[in-house]
Coordinates of C-alpha atoms and ligand atoms in Angstrom, one line a residue:
M1 CA -45.0 -54.8 -5.0
S2 CA -42.9 -56.8 -7.4
G3 CA -42.8 -60.6 -7.4
F4 CA -39.0 -60.2 -7.6
P5 CA -37.7 -63.2 -5.6
G6 CA -34.2 -62.0 -4.7
K7 CA -32.6 -59.3 -2.6
L8 CA -32.6 -56.3 -4.9
R9 CA -29.2 -54.5 -5.3
A10 CA -29.4 -53.0 -8.8
V11 CA -31.9 -52.0 -11.4
F12 CA -31.0 -52.1 -15.1
F13 CA -33.1 -49.6 -17.1
D14 CA -33.5 -49.7 -20.8
M15 CA -33.5 -46.2 -22.3
D16 CA -35.9 -45.7 -25.2
G17 CA -39.5 -46.3 -24.1
V18 CA -38.5 -46.7 -20.5
L19 CA -36.7 -43.5 -19.4
Y20 CA -37.6 -41.4 -22.4
D21 CA -40.9 -41.3 -24.4
S22 CA -38.8 -41.6 -27.5
M23 CA -40.2 -44.6 -29.4
N24 CA -42.7 -42.5 -31.5
N25 CA -39.8 -40.5 -32.9
H26 CA -37.9 -43.7 -33.7
A27 CA -41.0 -45.2 -35.4
I28 CA -41.7 -42.1 -37.6
T29 CA -38.1 -41.7 -38.6
W30 CA -37.7 -45.5 -39.5
V31 CA -40.9 -45.3 -41.6
N32 CA -39.7 -42.2 -43.5
S33 CA -36.2 -43.5 -44.0
F34 CA -37.4 -46.7 -45.7
K35 CA -40.1 -44.8 -47.7
K36 CA -37.4 -43.3 -49.9
L37 CA -36.6 -46.9 -51.1
G38 CA -40.3 -47.6 -51.8
V39 CA -40.5 -49.8 -48.7
D40 CA -43.7 -49.6 -46.7
F41 CA -42.1 -50.2 -43.2
K42 CA -44.9 -50.1 -40.6
P43 CA -44.6 -48.2 -37.2
E44 CA -45.3 -51.5 -35.4
E45 CA -42.1 -52.9 -37.0
A46 CA -40.1 -50.2 -35.4
Y47 CA -41.5 -51.4 -32.0
M48 CA -40.9 -55.0 -32.8
N49 CA -37.3 -54.4 -33.9
E50 CA -36.5 -52.0 -31.1
G51 CA -33.2 -52.9 -29.4
R52 CA -31.7 -54.3 -32.6
T53 CA -28.7 -52.4 -34.0
G54 CA -29.6 -50.0 -36.8
D55 CA -27.6 -52.3 -39.1
G56 CA -29.6 -55.3 -38.1
T57 CA -33.0 -53.6 -38.6
I58 CA -32.0 -52.4 -42.1
T59 CA -30.6 -55.9 -43.1
L60 CA -33.8 -57.6 -42.0
T61 CA -36.0 -55.0 -43.7
F62 CA -34.2 -55.3 -47.0
K63 CA -34.6 -59.1 -46.9
K64 CA -38.3 -58.9 -46.0
Y65 CA -39.4 -56.2 -48.5
L66 CA -36.8 -56.3 -51.3
N67 CA -35.9 -59.9 -51.0
R68 CA -32.2 -59.2 -51.1
E69 CA -29.2 -58.2 -49.0
A70 CA -28.5 -54.5 -48.4
T71 CA -25.1 -53.4 -49.5
E72 CA -22.9 -51.6 -47.0
E73 CA -23.5 -48.3 -48.9
E74 CA -27.3 -48.8 -48.7
K75 CA -27.1 -49.6 -45.0
E76 CA -25.1 -46.5 -44.4
A77 CA -27.4 -44.3 -46.5
V78 CA -30.6 -45.5 -44.7
Y79 CA -29.0 -45.1 -41.3
R80 CA -27.7 -41.6 -42.2
E81 CA -31.2 -40.6 -43.3
K82 CA -32.6 -42.0 -40.0
V83 CA -30.1 -40.0 -37.9
A84 CA -30.8 -36.8 -39.9
L85 CA -34.6 -37.2 -39.5
M86 CA -34.2 -37.9 -35.8
N87 CA -32.3 -34.6 -35.4
E88 CA -35.3 -32.8 -36.8
R89 CA -37.7 -34.3 -34.3
P90 CA -38.6 -32.6 -31.0
P91 CA -36.5 -34.0 -28.1
A92 CA -38.2 -36.9 -26.3
E93 CA -39.8 -36.2 -23.0
I94 CA -38.7 -38.0 -19.8
F95 CA -41.5 -40.3 -18.6
P96 CA -43.3 -38.9 -15.5
R97 CA -41.7 -39.8 -12.1
M98 CA -38.6 -41.5 -13.7
Q99 CA -36.1 -39.0 -12.4
E100 CA -37.6 -39.1 -9.0
L101 CA -37.6 -43.0 -9.1
V102 CA -33.9 -43.2 -10.0
D103 CA -33.0 -40.7 -7.2
K104 CA -35.1 -42.6 -4.6
L105 CA -33.6 -46.0 -5.6
R106 CA -30.1 -44.6 -5.2
I107 CA -31.0 -43.2 -1.8
S108 CA -32.2 -46.7 -0.8
G109 CA -28.8 -48.0 -1.8
I110 CA -29.9 -49.6 -5.0
K111 CA -27.5 -49.0 -7.9
C112 CA -29.1 -47.9 -11.2
F113 CA -27.7 -48.7 -14.7
V114 CA -28.8 -47.9 -18.2
V115 CA -28.5 -50.7 -20.8
T116 CA -29.3 -49.4 -24.3
G117 CA -28.4 -50.3 -27.9
S118 CA -28.3 -46.7 -28.8
R119 CA -25.1 -45.2 -30.2
Q120 CA -26.3 -41.5 -30.1
P121 CA -23.2 -39.3 -29.7
S122 CA -24.9 -37.1 -27.1
L123 CA -26.1 -40.1 -25.0
L124 CA -23.7 -39.8 -22.1
G125 CA -24.2 -36.1 -21.6
K126 CA -28.0 -36.5 -21.8
L127 CA -28.2 -39.4 -19.3
N128 CA -25.8 -37.6 -16.9
R129 CA -27.7 -34.3 -17.1
D130 CA -31.2 -35.8 -16.8
F131 CA -30.5 -38.7 -14.4
G132 CA -27.0 -38.3 -13.0
F133 CA -25.8 -41.5 -14.7
E134 CA -22.0 -41.7 -15.0
S135 CA -20.3 -43.7 -17.8
D136 CA -19.5 -46.5 -15.3
N137 CA -23.3 -47.1 -15.1
I138 CA -24.1 -47.1 -18.8
V139 CA -23.8 -49.9 -21.3
S140 CA -24.5 -48.5 -24.8
G141 CA -24.3 -49.6 -28.4
H142 CA -20.6 -48.7 -28.3
D143 CA -19.9 -51.4 -25.7
V144 CA -21.4 -54.5 -27.4
L145 CA -20.6 -56.6 -30.4
K146 CA -24.0 -58.2 -30.4
G147 CA -27.1 -56.1 -29.8
K148 CA -30.4 -57.2 -28.1
P149 CA -32.0 -59.8 -28.4
H150 CA -28.5 -61.4 -27.6
P151 CA -27.9 -61.4 -23.8
E152 CA -24.5 -59.6 -24.2
P153 CA -25.6 -56.1 -23.2
Y154 CA -27.2 -57.3 -20.0
L155 CA -24.3 -59.6 -19.2
I156 CA -21.9 -56.7 -19.6
A157 CA -24.1 -54.6 -17.2
L158 CA -24.1 -57.5 -14.7
E159 CA -20.3 -57.7 -14.8
K160 CA -20.1 -53.9 -14.4
S161 CA -22.5 -54.0 -11.4
G162 CA -20.5 -56.7 -9.6
Y163 CA -23.8 -58.3 -8.4
E164 CA -25.3 -61.7 -8.9
K165 CA -28.1 -62.5 -11.3
D166 CA -30.7 -62.8 -8.5
E167 CA -29.8 -59.4 -7.1
V168 CA -30.7 -57.5 -10.3
L169 CA -33.9 -56.5 -11.9
V170 CA -34.4 -55.3 -15.5
I171 CA -37.0 -52.8 -16.9
E172 CA -37.7 -53.2 -20.6
N173 CA -40.4 -52.0 -23.0
A174 CA -39.4 -54.0 -26.1
P175 CA -39.8 -57.7 -26.9
L176 CA -36.2 -58.1 -28.1
G177 CA -35.0 -56.3 -24.9
I178 CA -37.0 -58.6 -22.8
Q179 CA -35.6 -61.6 -24.6
S180 CA -32.0 -60.2 -24.1
A181 CA -32.5 -59.8 -20.4
K182 CA -34.2 -63.2 -19.9
C183 CA -31.4 -64.9 -21.9
A184 CA -29.0 -63.3 -19.5
G185 CA -31.0 -64.9 -16.7
L186 CA -32.4 -61.7 -15.2
Y187 CA -35.8 -61.0 -13.7
T188 CA -37.6 -58.6 -16.0
I189 CA -40.5 -56.2 -15.6
A190 CA -42.0 -55.0 -18.9
I191 CA -43.5 -51.6 -19.2
N192 CA -45.8 -51.4 -22.2
S193 CA -45.3 -47.8 -23.1
G194 CA -45.9 -48.3 -26.8
I195 CA -48.3 -49.6 -29.3
L196 CA -47.8 -53.4 -29.1
D197 CA -50.2 -55.8 -27.5
D198 CA -49.4 -56.8 -23.9
E199 CA -49.3 -60.4 -25.1
V200 CA -46.2 -59.7 -27.3
L201 CA -44.3 -58.6 -24.2
V202 CA -45.5 -61.5 -22.1
K203 CA -44.6 -64.0 -24.8
A204 CA -41.1 -62.5 -25.0
G205 CA -40.7 -63.7 -21.4
A206 CA -41.5 -60.7 -19.1
D207 CA -42.0 -61.8 -15.5
E208 CA -44.3 -58.9 -14.8
L209 CA -46.1 -56.3 -16.9
C210 CA -47.1 -52.7 -16.1
H211 CA -48.4 -49.9 -18.4
T212 CA -47.3 -46.5 -17.0
S213 CA -44.1 -45.1 -15.4
E214 CA -46.2 -44.2 -12.3
E215 CA -47.2 -47.8 -11.9
L216 CA -43.6 -48.9 -12.5
S217 CA -42.3 -46.4 -9.9
E218 CA -44.7 -47.7 -7.3
I219 CA -43.7 -51.3 -7.9
L220 CA -40.0 -50.6 -7.7
L221 CA -40.2 -48.3 -4.6
N222 CA -42.2 -50.9 -2.8
T223 CA -39.7 -53.6 -3.7
A224 CA -36.8 -51.4 -2.5
Q225 CA -38.6 -50.7 0.7
Q226 CA -39.2 -54.4 1.3
V227 CA -35.4 -55.0 0.9
G228 CA -34.6 -52.3 3.4
E229 CA -37.0 -53.8 6.0
Y230 CA -35.2 -57.2 5.7
E231 CA -31.8 -55.7 6.6
Ligands
MG301 MG1 -36.6 -49.7 -25.2

């Protein structure tokens, strides 16, 4: 059971590392994209920067390792390499029970949304095919000016949902995603599906923490059931 204090109406799911086991692909491809520039980008940094736009991650990495700004051409080149390497990776698996969880929440009358910084061209088709998400229920990198950790993505989702802040719960795996949701004033459950220490997610402001999609599913379905019993 979640400690969620309100009456649950909607769940906002982050995508990478929450719905799909995709963060390993992102970490490997970031590491290899920067390697061409002689930059020893670490896998943990991919997890720490997750949620940021590609542009933002490249800008910060240039400053950190090369002590200078990246030019627009360099940013584009690194990002192009990242996308090309991602296309060579095996497709990410859906985390166990997540499809079933989304279905069951919908049956309980709880609306489900995806809030992701991703700008993958095939995103809509994939989320629709795998989870039945329609474009009305997705906020992607195309919809925002400021990526996570800015609250904008979650505030846009809140507006799309039509619900109040205390009727919505966020599921995030990344520190910047948790910060974004908390800055938007939303209750946030962290799922530590990656390689960071729990403490990093707790310090980012997570209200609760779990470690597997099975555990997450149980928490959310119990919370949904509790809401149903009140009505
Ligand atoms: Mg994520």
